[in-house]
GROMACS .gro file of C-alpha atoms in nm:
model
  271
    1MET     CA    1   9.445  18.869  24.486
    2ARG     CA    2   9.331  18.493  24.528
    3GLU     CA    3   9.545  18.447  24.821
    4ALA     CA    4   9.292  18.708  25.009
    5HIS     CA    5   9.059  18.502  24.836
    6ARG     CA    6   9.198  18.218  25.025
    7ARG     CA    7   9.222  18.321  25.356
    8PHE     CA    8   8.905  18.436  25.358
    9TRP     CA    9   8.753  18.086  25.288
   10ALA     CA   10   8.948  17.933  25.533
   11GLY     CA   11   8.823  18.189  25.839
   12GLU     CA   12   9.139  18.380  25.830
   13GLY     CA   13   9.068  18.697  25.638
   14ARG     CA   14   8.803  18.947  25.651
   15PRO     CA   15   8.507  18.929  25.452
   16LEU     CA   16   8.547  19.046  25.088
   17LEU     CA   17   8.445  19.301  24.940
   18LEU     CA   18   8.304  19.343  24.554
   19LEU     CA   19   8.283  19.690  24.481
   20PRO     CA   20   8.127  19.749  24.143
   21ALA     CA   21   8.418  19.919  23.967
   22SER     CA   22   8.268  20.281  23.769
   23GLY     CA   23   8.340  20.290  23.348
   24GLY     CA   24   8.142  19.967  23.254
   25PRO     CA   25   7.859  19.829  23.189
   26GLN     CA   26   7.700  19.568  23.471
   27TYR     CA   27   7.487  19.408  23.249
   28ASP     CA   28   7.437  19.460  22.837
   29THR     CA   29   7.162  19.290  22.585
   30GLU     CA   30   7.246  19.562  22.289
   31GLY     CA   31   7.306  19.339  21.980
   32TYR     CA   32   7.371  19.030  22.179
   33ALA     CA   33   7.240  18.802  21.896
   34ALA     CA   34   7.526  18.969  21.640
   35ARG     CA   35   7.767  18.834  21.939
   36PHE     CA   36   7.624  18.475  22.046
   37ALA     CA   37   7.809  18.371  21.741
   38ASP     CA   38   8.068  18.489  21.763
   39PRO     CA   39   8.355  18.447  22.018
   40ASP     CA   40   8.595  18.768  21.957
   41ALA     CA   41   8.262  19.010  21.980
   42MET     CA   42   8.110  18.789  22.262
   43LEU     CA   43   8.444  18.868  22.443
   44GLN     CA   44   8.513  19.191  22.363
   45ALA     CA   45   8.202  19.283  22.508
   46GLU     CA   46   8.300  19.085  22.821
   47LEU     CA   47   8.581  19.261  22.883
   48ASP     CA   48   8.445  19.633  22.794
   49ARG     CA   49   8.242  19.486  23.162
   50ALA     CA   50   8.600  19.384  23.332
   51LEU     CA   51   8.868  19.560  23.259
   52PRO     CA   52   8.739  19.890  23.429
   53VAL     CA   53   8.788  19.601  23.777
   54LEU     CA   54   9.157  19.625  23.667
   55GLY     CA   55   9.326  19.849  23.943
   56TRP     CA   56   8.986  19.888  24.158
   57PRO     CA   57   8.956  19.968  24.475
   58THR     CA   58   8.745  19.613  24.552
   59ASP     CA   59   8.814  19.232  24.622
   60GLY     CA   60   8.663  19.067  24.312
   61ILE     CA   61   8.887  18.931  24.078
   62PRO     CA   62   8.808  19.105  23.701
   63THR     CA   63   8.636  18.790  23.508
   64VAL     CA   64   8.431  18.716  23.157
   65ARG     CA   65   8.286  18.412  23.047
   66PRO     CA   66   8.084  18.287  22.714
   67ASN     CA   67   7.817  18.447  22.762
   68LEU     CA   68   7.533  18.135  22.612
   69GLY     CA   69   7.258  18.127  22.854
   70VAL     CA   70   7.075  17.873  22.988
   71ILE     CA   71   7.039  17.674  22.678
   72PHE     CA   72   7.439  17.640  22.657
   73VAL     CA   73   7.362  17.240  22.826
   74PRO     CA   74   7.104  17.167  22.648
   75ALA     CA   75   7.184  17.283  22.350
   76MET     CA   76   7.431  17.018  22.333
   77ALA     CA   77   7.199  16.771  22.381
   78GLY     CA   78   7.002  16.884  22.128
   79LEU     CA   79   6.748  17.107  22.247
   80SER     CA   80   6.724  17.380  22.005
   81PHE     CA   81   6.648  17.740  22.137
   82GLU     CA   82   6.576  18.087  21.913
   83ILE     CA   83   6.809  18.397  21.997
   84ARG     CA   84   6.584  18.750  21.981
   85ASP     CA   85   6.765  19.074  21.991
   86GLY     CA   86   6.844  19.229  22.324
   87GLN     CA   87   6.756  18.852  22.497
   88MET     CA   88   6.941  18.535  22.598
   89PRO     CA   89   6.840  18.264  22.434
   90TRP     CA   90   6.498  18.087  22.459
   91PRO     CA   91   6.481  17.762  22.498
   92GLY     CA   92   6.278  17.549  22.215
   93PRO     CA   93   6.059  17.278  22.208
   94PRO     CA   94   6.122  16.997  22.424
   95LEU     CA   95   6.234  16.689  22.288
   96SER     CA   96   6.044  16.365  22.309
   97ARG     CA   97   6.172  16.038  22.495
   98GLU     CA   98   6.305  15.896  22.183
   99ALA     CA   99   6.563  16.217  22.151
  100ILE     CA  100   6.623  16.265  22.511
  101ARG     CA  101   6.767  15.871  22.465
  102ALA     CA  102   6.880  15.913  22.194
  103SER     CA  103   7.099  16.234  22.316
  104ARG     CA  104   7.354  16.012  22.463
  105ASN     CA  105   7.489  16.020  22.167
  106ASN     CA  106   7.543  16.353  22.043
  107ALA     CA  107   7.815  16.519  21.922
  108PRO     CA  108   7.810  16.812  22.145
  109GLY     CA  109   7.739  17.072  21.904
  110GLN     CA  110   7.765  17.465  21.841
  111THR     CA  111   7.715  17.635  22.206
  112LEU     CA  112   8.053  17.433  22.330
  113ASP     CA  113   8.230  17.505  22.018
  114LEU     CA  114   8.123  17.894  22.035
  115ALA     CA  115   8.274  17.844  22.461
  116LEU     CA  116   8.583  17.683  22.324
  117ARG     CA  117   8.645  17.907  22.063
  118PHE     CA  118   8.575  18.248  22.330
  119TYR     CA  119   8.848  18.061  22.600
  120ALA     CA  120   9.147  17.999  22.331
  121ALA     CA  121   9.128  18.403  22.215
  122PRO     CA  122   9.373  18.572  22.412
  123ARG     CA  123   9.288  18.757  22.715
  124PRO     CA  124   9.460  19.080  22.898
  125GLU     CA  125   9.631  18.987  23.244
  126GLY     CA  126   9.503  18.996  23.532
  127VAL     CA  127   9.117  18.885  23.373
  128ALA     CA  128   9.029  18.523  23.448
  129ALA     CA  129   8.809  18.309  23.244
  130TYR     CA  130   8.508  18.114  23.385
  131ALA     CA  131   8.246  17.836  23.271
  132PRO     CA  132   7.920  17.942  23.097
  133ASP     CA  133   7.573  17.896  23.266
  134THR     CA  134   7.536  17.489  23.284
  135GLN     CA  135   7.215  17.508  23.518
  136GLY     CA  136   7.216  17.213  23.705
  137VAL     CA  137   7.039  16.841  23.661
  138PHE     CA  138   6.727  16.923  23.681
  139ASP     CA  139   6.712  17.269  23.543
  140ILE     CA  140   6.843  17.126  23.236
  141ALA     CA  141   6.619  16.815  23.273
  142MET     CA  142   6.349  17.054  23.269
  143MET     CA  143   6.436  17.236  22.929
  144LEU     CA  144   6.451  16.879  22.768
  145CYS     CA  145   6.160  16.699  22.837
  146GLY     CA  146   5.926  16.997  22.993
  147GLU     CA  147   5.614  16.987  23.150
  148PRO     CA  148   5.572  16.610  23.145
  149LEU     CA  149   5.893  16.578  23.391
  150LEU     CA  150   5.686  16.761  23.690
  151ARG     CA  151   5.423  16.414  23.609
  152ALA     CA  152   5.679  16.226  23.575
  153LEU     CA  153   5.808  16.262  23.962
  154GLY     CA  154   5.482  16.095  24.065
  155ASP     CA  155   5.356  15.910  23.792
  156ASP     CA  156   5.651  15.731  23.616
  157PRO     CA  157   6.007  15.815  23.837
  158GLU     CA  158   6.181  15.497  23.629
  159TRP     CA  159   6.139  15.789  23.289
  160ALA     CA  160   6.197  16.073  23.558
  161ASP     CA  161   6.510  15.962  23.688
  162GLU     CA  162   6.617  15.840  23.326
  163VAL     CA  163   6.589  16.244  23.239
  164LEU     CA  164   6.833  16.327  23.483
  165GLU     CA  165   7.062  16.061  23.439
  166ILE     CA  166   7.098  16.201  23.093
  167ALA     CA  167   7.132  16.531  23.213
  168LEU     CA  168   7.419  16.430  23.446
  169ASP     CA  169   7.622  16.316  23.196
  170TRP     CA  170   7.592  16.629  22.965
  171TYR     CA  171   7.648  16.808  23.291
  172LEU     CA  172   7.931  16.645  23.353
  173LEU     CA  173   8.078  16.670  23.013
  174ALA     CA  174   8.044  17.026  23.003
  175THR     CA  175   8.173  17.161  23.310
  176ARG     CA  176   8.474  16.924  23.214
  177ALA     CA  177   8.520  17.037  22.923
  178VAL     CA  178   8.546  17.415  22.998
  179LYS     CA  179   8.764  17.437  23.283
  180GLU     CA  180   9.049  17.196  23.038
  181ALA     CA  181   9.016  17.446  22.801
  182ILE     CA  182   9.068  17.778  23.083
  183GLY     CA  183   9.321  17.504  23.207
  184GLU     CA  184   9.121  17.539  23.559
  185PRO     CA  185   9.194  17.267  23.821
  186MET     CA  186   8.899  17.047  23.875
  187HIS     CA  187   8.877  17.106  24.262
  188GLU     CA  188   8.932  17.476  24.216
  189MET     CA  189   8.771  17.808  23.969
  190VAL     CA  190   8.696  18.195  23.948
  191HIS     CA  191   8.341  18.199  23.953
  192GLY     CA  192   8.175  18.534  23.811
  193HIS     CA  193   7.804  18.467  23.819
  194GLY     CA  194   7.726  18.683  23.539
  195THR     CA  195   7.911  18.937  23.642
  196PRO     CA  196   8.239  19.109  23.628
  197GLN     CA  197   8.365  19.073  23.971
  198GLY     CA  198   8.434  18.696  24.019
  199VAL     CA  199   8.551  18.470  24.360
  200PHE     CA  200   8.823  18.256  24.401
  201PHE     CA  201   8.666  17.913  24.539
  202PRO     CA  202   9.021  17.709  24.636
  203HIS     CA  203   8.755  17.390  24.749
  204GLY     CA  204   8.519  17.406  24.499
  205GLY     CA  205   8.499  17.421  24.101
  206ALA     CA  206   8.145  17.365  23.986
  207ARG     CA  207   7.823  17.591  23.997
  208VAL     CA  208   7.452  17.452  24.022
  209SER     CA  209   7.183  17.655  23.907
  210GLU     CA  210   6.886  17.494  24.032
  211ASP     CA  211   6.541  17.776  24.020
  212SER     CA  212   6.306  17.495  23.878
  213ALA     CA  213   6.350  17.332  24.202
  214THR     CA  214   6.176  17.552  24.359
  215LEU     CA  215   5.834  17.490  24.265
  216LEU     CA  216   5.876  17.101  24.399
  217SER     CA  217   5.785  16.974  24.761
  218PRO     CA  218   6.055  16.857  25.026
  219ARG     CA  219   6.029  16.457  24.995
  220MET     CA  220   6.052  16.548  24.593
  221LEU     CA  221   6.362  16.762  24.670
  222ASP     CA  222   6.516  16.510  24.842
  223ARG     CA  223   6.404  16.232  24.589
  224PHE     CA  224   6.508  16.415  24.274
  225VAL     CA  225   6.715  16.721  24.306
  226LEU     CA  226   6.945  16.694  24.606
  227PRO     CA  227   7.129  16.352  24.538
  228TYR     CA  228   7.195  16.535  24.193
  229ILE     CA  229   7.370  16.802  24.339
  230GLU     CA  230   7.582  16.577  24.537
  231ARG     CA  231   7.636  16.416  24.233
  232SER     CA  232   7.739  16.659  24.026
  233LEU     CA  233   7.969  16.870  24.314
  234GLY     CA  234   8.132  16.562  24.355
  235PRO     CA  235   8.360  16.492  24.128
  236PHE     CA  236   8.518  16.881  24.101
  237GLY     CA  237   8.594  16.885  24.486
  238GLY     CA  238   8.228  17.087  24.594
  239GLY     CA  239   8.117  17.421  24.482
  240PHE     CA  240   7.792  17.691  24.498
  241VAL     CA  241   7.426  17.653  24.431
  242HIS     CA  242   7.249  17.959  24.262
  243PHE     CA  243   6.848  17.943  24.285
  244CYS     CA  244   6.573  18.185  24.254
  245GLY     CA  245   6.262  18.240  24.472
  246ARG     CA  246   6.201  18.160  24.808
  247HIS     CA  247   6.211  17.814  24.928
  248LYS     CA  248   6.284  17.788  25.255
  249TYR     CA  249   6.364  17.380  25.267
  250LEU     CA  250   6.574  17.376  24.980
  251PHE     CA  251   6.790  17.640  25.132
  252GLU     CA  252   6.812  17.466  25.441
  253ALA     CA  253   6.902  17.143  25.270
  254LEU     CA  254   7.140  17.307  25.100
  255CYS     CA  255   7.349  17.395  25.402
  256ARG     CA  256   7.356  17.091  25.531
  257LEU     CA  257   7.520  16.918  25.209
  258PRO     CA  258   7.928  16.922  25.313
  259LEU     CA  259   7.971  16.952  24.940
  260VAL     CA  260   7.746  17.283  24.842
  261ARG     CA  261   8.090  17.585  24.947
  262ALA     CA  262   7.831  17.862  24.941
  263ILE     CA  263   7.470  17.987  24.774
  264ASP     CA  264   7.362  18.252  24.593
  265LEU     CA  265   7.024  18.373  24.699
  266GLY     CA  266   6.839  18.550  24.329
  267ASN     CA  267   6.612  18.661  24.591
  268SER     CA  268   6.776  18.740  24.884
  269GLU     CA  269   6.540  18.994  24.997
  270MET     CA  270   6.296  18.719  25.032
  271PHE     CA  271   6.491  18.541  25.325
   0.00000   0.00000   0.00000
């Protein structure tokens, strides 16, 4: 299966066709609050979606992940969060400057522990594990700092850079930790992006999501977002970038970055 993906990326094979399998839910948040803190229940819910893909006529690789939501990395830095049944986790109030600075000394907490316990559980042969939602540096910084970060881009760029550097450190720590737990080489990955079917990336080992970046002007993107995307992907030999919404400049700028191997558009109908 992975060899077909390798040929596709090398321009030597046909396009990959990921056909939805029947017999399993495509997305399910019923009972989510109970399984958030139970890696065994989380794995079973993920397998309920992935197992029907085994033997299905599709190029997708059956995939599972600890589905911990966008708060996975910010919670490691000390951000609180709320679990509401039937919904993904909600980020808590932004942290103070002092708390953001102090987060450099935090020991990674509950969310990383839940992910590592998820990966330690046995999985059926042929089912690949992949990273939780690590978000991207700017999105992580927005959750840690909140709206004041947007003002700081213009009024206090030194503070904005400090927050982004802290967010970058947490992004890299989290990504390395989960790849080591999966046993995945740093410069390649399988990623399902929230679906039970994944794609093998032989030339990039990380994924970045930057939805909040669509709020910014081209000048602000060039200054505060794109360099951090490059620094996020660099240690992993590249990767893919996701964002929702429509931002023509962001899309075109990502196309020019050599470490961006693919772009996932959350609203492709807008392009």
